[in-house]
CSV table of C-alpha atoms in Angstrom, one decimal:
chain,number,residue,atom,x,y,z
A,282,UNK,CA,-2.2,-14.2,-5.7
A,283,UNK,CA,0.2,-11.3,-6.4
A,284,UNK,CA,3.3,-13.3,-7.2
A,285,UNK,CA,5.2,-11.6,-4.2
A,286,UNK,CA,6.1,-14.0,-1.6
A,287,UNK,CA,6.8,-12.9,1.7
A,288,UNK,CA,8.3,-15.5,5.0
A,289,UNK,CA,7.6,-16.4,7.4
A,290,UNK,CA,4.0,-15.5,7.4
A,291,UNK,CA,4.1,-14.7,11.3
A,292,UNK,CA,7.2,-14.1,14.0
A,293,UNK,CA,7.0,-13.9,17.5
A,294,UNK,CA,10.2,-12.3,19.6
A,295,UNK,CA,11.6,-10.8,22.4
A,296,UNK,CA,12.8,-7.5,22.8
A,297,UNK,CA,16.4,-6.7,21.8
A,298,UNK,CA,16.4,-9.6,19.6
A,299,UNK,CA,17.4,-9.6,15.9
A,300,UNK,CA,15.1,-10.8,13.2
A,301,UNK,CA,15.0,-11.1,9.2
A,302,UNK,CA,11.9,-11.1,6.8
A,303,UNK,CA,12.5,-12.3,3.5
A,304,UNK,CA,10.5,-11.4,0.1
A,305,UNK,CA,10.9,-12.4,-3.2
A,306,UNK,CA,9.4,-9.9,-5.8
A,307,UNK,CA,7.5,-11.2,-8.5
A,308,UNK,CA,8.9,-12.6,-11.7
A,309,UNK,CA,10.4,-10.1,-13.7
A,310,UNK,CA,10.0,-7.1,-11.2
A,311,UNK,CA,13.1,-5.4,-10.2
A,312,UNK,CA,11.7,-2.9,-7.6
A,313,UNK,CA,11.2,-3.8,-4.4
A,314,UNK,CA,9.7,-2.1,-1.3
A,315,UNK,CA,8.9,-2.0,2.1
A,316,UNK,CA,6.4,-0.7,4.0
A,317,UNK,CA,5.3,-1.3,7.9
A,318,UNK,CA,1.9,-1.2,9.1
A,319,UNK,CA,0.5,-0.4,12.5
A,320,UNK,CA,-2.4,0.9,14.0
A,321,UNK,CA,-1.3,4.2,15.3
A,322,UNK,CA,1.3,4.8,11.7
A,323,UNK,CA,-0.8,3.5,9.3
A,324,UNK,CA,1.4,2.3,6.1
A,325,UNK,CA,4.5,3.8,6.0
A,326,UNK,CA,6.9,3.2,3.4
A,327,UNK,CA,10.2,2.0,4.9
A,328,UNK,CA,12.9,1.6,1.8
A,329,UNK,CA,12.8,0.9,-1.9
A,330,UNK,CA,15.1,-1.3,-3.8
A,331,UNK,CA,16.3,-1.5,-7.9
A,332,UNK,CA,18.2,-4.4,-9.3
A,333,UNK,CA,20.1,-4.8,-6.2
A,334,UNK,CA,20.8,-0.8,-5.0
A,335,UNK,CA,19.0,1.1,-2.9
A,336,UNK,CA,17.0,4.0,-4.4
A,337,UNK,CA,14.2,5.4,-1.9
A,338,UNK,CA,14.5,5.7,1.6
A,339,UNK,CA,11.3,6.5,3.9
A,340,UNK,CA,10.6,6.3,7.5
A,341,UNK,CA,13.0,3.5,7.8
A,342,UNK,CA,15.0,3.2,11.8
A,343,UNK,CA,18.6,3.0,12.1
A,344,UNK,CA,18.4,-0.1,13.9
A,345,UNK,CA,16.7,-2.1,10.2
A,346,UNK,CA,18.3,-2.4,7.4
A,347,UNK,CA,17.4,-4.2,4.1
A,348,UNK,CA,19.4,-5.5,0.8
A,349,UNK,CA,18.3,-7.1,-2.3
A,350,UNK,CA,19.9,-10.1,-3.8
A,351,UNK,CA,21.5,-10.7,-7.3
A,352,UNK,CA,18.5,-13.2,-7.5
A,353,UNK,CA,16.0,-10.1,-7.0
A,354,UNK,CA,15.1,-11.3,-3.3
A,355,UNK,CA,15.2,-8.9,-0.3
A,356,UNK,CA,15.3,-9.2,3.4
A,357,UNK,CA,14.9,-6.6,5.9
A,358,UNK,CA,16.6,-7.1,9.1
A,359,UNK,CA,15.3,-5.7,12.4
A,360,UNK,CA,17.6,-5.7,15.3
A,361,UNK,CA,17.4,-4.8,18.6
A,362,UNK,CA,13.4,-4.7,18.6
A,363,UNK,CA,11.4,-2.9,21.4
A,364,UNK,CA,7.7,-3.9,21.5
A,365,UNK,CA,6.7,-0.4,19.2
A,366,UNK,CA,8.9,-2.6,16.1
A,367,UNK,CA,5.4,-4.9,16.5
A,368,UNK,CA,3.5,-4.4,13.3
A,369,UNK,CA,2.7,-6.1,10.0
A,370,UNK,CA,5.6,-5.6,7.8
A,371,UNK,CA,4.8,-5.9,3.9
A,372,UNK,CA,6.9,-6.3,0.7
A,373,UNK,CA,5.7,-4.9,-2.7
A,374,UNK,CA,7.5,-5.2,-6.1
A,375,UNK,CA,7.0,-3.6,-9.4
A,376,UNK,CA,8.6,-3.6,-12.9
A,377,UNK,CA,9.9,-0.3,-13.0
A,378,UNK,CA,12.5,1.8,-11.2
A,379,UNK,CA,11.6,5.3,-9.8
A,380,UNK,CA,8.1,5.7,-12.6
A,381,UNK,CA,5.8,7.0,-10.0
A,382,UNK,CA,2.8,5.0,-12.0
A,383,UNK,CA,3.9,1.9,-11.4
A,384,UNK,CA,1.4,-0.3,-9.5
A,385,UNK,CA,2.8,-1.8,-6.7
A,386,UNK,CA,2.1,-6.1,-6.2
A,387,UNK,CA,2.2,-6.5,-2.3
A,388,UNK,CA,3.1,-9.8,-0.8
A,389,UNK,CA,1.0,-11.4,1.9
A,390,UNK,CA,3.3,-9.7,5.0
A,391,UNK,CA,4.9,-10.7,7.9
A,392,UNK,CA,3.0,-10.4,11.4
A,393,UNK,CA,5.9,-9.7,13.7
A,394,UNK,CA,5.3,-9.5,17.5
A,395,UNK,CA,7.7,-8.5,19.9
A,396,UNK,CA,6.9,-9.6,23.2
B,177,UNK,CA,4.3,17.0,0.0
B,178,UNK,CA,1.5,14.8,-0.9
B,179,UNK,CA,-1.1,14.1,1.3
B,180,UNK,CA,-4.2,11.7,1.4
B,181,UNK,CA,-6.9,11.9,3.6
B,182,UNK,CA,-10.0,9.3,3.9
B,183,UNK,CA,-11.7,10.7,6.4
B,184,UNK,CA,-13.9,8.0,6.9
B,185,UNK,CA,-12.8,5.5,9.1
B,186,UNK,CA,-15.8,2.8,9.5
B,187,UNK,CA,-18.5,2.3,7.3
B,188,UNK,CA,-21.2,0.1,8.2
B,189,UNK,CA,-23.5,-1.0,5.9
B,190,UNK,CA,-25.9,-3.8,5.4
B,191,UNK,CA,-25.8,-5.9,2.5
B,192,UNK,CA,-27.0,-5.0,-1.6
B,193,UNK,CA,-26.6,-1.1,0.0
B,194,UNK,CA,-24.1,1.3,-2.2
B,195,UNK,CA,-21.4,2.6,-0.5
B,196,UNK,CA,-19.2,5.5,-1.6
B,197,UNK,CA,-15.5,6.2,0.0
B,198,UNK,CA,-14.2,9.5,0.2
B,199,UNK,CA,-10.7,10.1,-0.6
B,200,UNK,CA,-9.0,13.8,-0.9
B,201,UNK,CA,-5.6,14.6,-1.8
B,202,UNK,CA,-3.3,17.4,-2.0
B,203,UNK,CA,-0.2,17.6,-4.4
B,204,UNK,CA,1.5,20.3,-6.3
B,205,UNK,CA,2.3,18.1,-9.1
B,206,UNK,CA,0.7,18.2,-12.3
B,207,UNK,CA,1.4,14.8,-13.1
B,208,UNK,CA,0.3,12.0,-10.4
B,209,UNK,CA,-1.0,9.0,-10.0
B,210,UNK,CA,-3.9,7.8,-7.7
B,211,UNK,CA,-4.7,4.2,-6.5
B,212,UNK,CA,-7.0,2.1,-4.4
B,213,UNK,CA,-6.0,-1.1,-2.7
B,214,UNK,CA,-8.1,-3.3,-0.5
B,215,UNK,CA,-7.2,-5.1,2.7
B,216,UNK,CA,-9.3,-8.0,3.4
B,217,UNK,CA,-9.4,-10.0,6.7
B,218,UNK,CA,-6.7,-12.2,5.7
B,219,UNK,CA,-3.9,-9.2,5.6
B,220,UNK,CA,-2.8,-8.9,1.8
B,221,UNK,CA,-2.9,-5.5,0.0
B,222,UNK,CA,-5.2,-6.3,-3.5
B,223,UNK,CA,-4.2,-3.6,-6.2
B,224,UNK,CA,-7.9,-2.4,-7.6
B,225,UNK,CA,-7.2,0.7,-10.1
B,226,UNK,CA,-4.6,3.2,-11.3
B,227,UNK,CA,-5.7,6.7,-12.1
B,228,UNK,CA,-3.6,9.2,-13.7
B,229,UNK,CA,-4.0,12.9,-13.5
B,230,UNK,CA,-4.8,13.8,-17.1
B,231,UNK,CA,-7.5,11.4,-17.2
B,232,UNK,CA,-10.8,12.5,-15.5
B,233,UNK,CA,-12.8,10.1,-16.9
B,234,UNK,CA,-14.9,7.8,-14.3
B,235,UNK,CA,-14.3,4.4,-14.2
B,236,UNK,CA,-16.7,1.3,-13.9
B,237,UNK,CA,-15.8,-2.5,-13.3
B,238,UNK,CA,-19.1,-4.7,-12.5
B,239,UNK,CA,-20.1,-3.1,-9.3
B,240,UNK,CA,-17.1,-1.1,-8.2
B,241,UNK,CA,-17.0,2.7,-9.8
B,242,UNK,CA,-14.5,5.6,-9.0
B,243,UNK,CA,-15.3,9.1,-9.4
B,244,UNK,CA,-12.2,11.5,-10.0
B,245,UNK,CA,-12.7,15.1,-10.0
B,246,UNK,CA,-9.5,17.8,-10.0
B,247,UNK,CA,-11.7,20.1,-9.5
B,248,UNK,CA,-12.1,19.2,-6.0
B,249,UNK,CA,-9.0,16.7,-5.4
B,250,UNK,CA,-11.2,13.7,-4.8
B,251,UNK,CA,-11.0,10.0,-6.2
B,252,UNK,CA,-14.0,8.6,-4.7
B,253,UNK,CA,-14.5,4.5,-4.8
B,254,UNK,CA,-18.5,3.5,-5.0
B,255,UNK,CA,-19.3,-0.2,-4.1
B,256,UNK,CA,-23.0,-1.0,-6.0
B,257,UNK,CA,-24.8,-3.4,-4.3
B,258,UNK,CA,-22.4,-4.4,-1.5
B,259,UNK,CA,-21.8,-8.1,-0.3
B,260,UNK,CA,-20.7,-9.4,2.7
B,261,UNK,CA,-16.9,-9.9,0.8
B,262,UNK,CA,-16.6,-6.6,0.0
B,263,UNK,CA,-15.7,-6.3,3.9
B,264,UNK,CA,-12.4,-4.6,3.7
B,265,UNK,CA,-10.2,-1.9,4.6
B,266,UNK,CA,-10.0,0.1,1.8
B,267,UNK,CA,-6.9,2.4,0.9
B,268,UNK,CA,-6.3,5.6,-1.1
B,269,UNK,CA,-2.8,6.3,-2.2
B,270,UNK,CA,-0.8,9.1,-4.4
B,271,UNK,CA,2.5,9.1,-6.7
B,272,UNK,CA,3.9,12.2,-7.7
B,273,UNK,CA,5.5,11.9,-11.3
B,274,UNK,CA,7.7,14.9,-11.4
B,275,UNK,CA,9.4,16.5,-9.0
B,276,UNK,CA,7.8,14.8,-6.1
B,277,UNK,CA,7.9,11.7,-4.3
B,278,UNK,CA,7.3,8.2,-7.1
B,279,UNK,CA,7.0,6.5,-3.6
B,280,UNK,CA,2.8,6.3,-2.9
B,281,UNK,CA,1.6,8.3,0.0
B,282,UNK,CA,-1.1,6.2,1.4
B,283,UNK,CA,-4.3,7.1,3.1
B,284,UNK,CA,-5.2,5.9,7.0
B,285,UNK,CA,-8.2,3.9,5.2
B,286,UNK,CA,-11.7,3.0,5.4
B,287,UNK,CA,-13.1,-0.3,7.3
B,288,UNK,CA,-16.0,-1.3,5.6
B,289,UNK,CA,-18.0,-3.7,7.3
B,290,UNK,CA,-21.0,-5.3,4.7
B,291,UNK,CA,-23.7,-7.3,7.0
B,292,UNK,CA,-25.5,-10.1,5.5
């Protein structure tokens, strides 16, 4: 168990609908990041968070958006999905803020299908 | 910009074989940072070892090893013995330190599939 908890564990939606995924970093950690995997992208790194700001920015769409919590939690909101947004989307946390050797804890993910 | 490339994407293997994943990278950093995860079936991303750039030595934990070599940009992962839960996909990644991207560039991965 990595101590990253990620929820719901699986989503099923329509398209055009709006959707949030919730992770909570492990204890202590005040990085946070997201990444999307799919078959044809492979693991893309979406956005990273530090003690509640937004530091790194990736591959992320206009249509998500993500924001971390006072209480270190973050949830990355997808809106208006089309059935490409279908992917497993993971949460990773790590102590540190922009240290590229930090190891990075992922969470379980979140299996989202848009249907 | 960093780049991984494992340019295996399937292993097969039958059980109590070794197994060696290639993994090559490209960075103009001096200072970087090299990882290998694991996927199993069940989806989670297992952290396995942290490399950095100034240290070359070879690593060994019971049956897993990893061979880094700067000499020809490789971090290699060797499975000794492999068993049927070692089936996994198996992922390379790169941090730059300085200069670069701190965000990990991962490989595409390696399915490895371990008969009984």
């Amino acid at each position: 168990d990595s101590g990253v908890t990620q929820t719901p564990k699986h989503l099923i939606t329509a398209t055009g609908q709006r959707v949030t995924l919730r992770c909570s970093p492990r204890s202590g950690d005040l990085s946070v990041y997201w990444y999307q995997q799919s078959l044809d992208q492979g693991l893309q790194f979406l956005i990273q968070y530090y003690n509640g700001e937004e530091r790194a920015k990736g591959n992320i769409l206009e249509r998500f958006s993500a924001q971390q919590f006072p209480d270190l939690h973050s949830e990355l909101n997808l809106s208006s999905l089309e059935l490409g947004d279908s992917a497993l989307y993971f949460c990773a946390s790590s102590g540190g803020g922009e240290v590229a050797k930090n190891i990075q804890y992922f969470g379980a993910g979140t299996r989202l299908s848009v249907l | 910009a960093q780049k991984v490339t494992q340019a295996q994407t399937e292993i097969s293997v039958v059980e109590k074989e070794d197994v060696t994943l290639d993994c090559v990278y490209e960075t103009r950093d001096t200072t970087y940072y090299l990882f290998w995860y694991k996927q199993p079936p069940s989806g989670e991303l297992v952290f396995l070892i942290r490399r950095n750039s100034f240290d070359e030595q070879n690593e060994i934990s019971g049956r897993y090893s990893w061979n880094f070599q700067k000499s020809t940009s490789s971090f290699n992962f060797t499975i000794t013995a492999s068993q049927v839960v070692d089936s996994a996909v198996y992922f390379c990644a790169l941090s730059e330190g300085t200069g670069g991207s701190y965000i990990p560039t991962f490989g595409r991965g390696t399915s490895l599939i371990v008969h009984p």
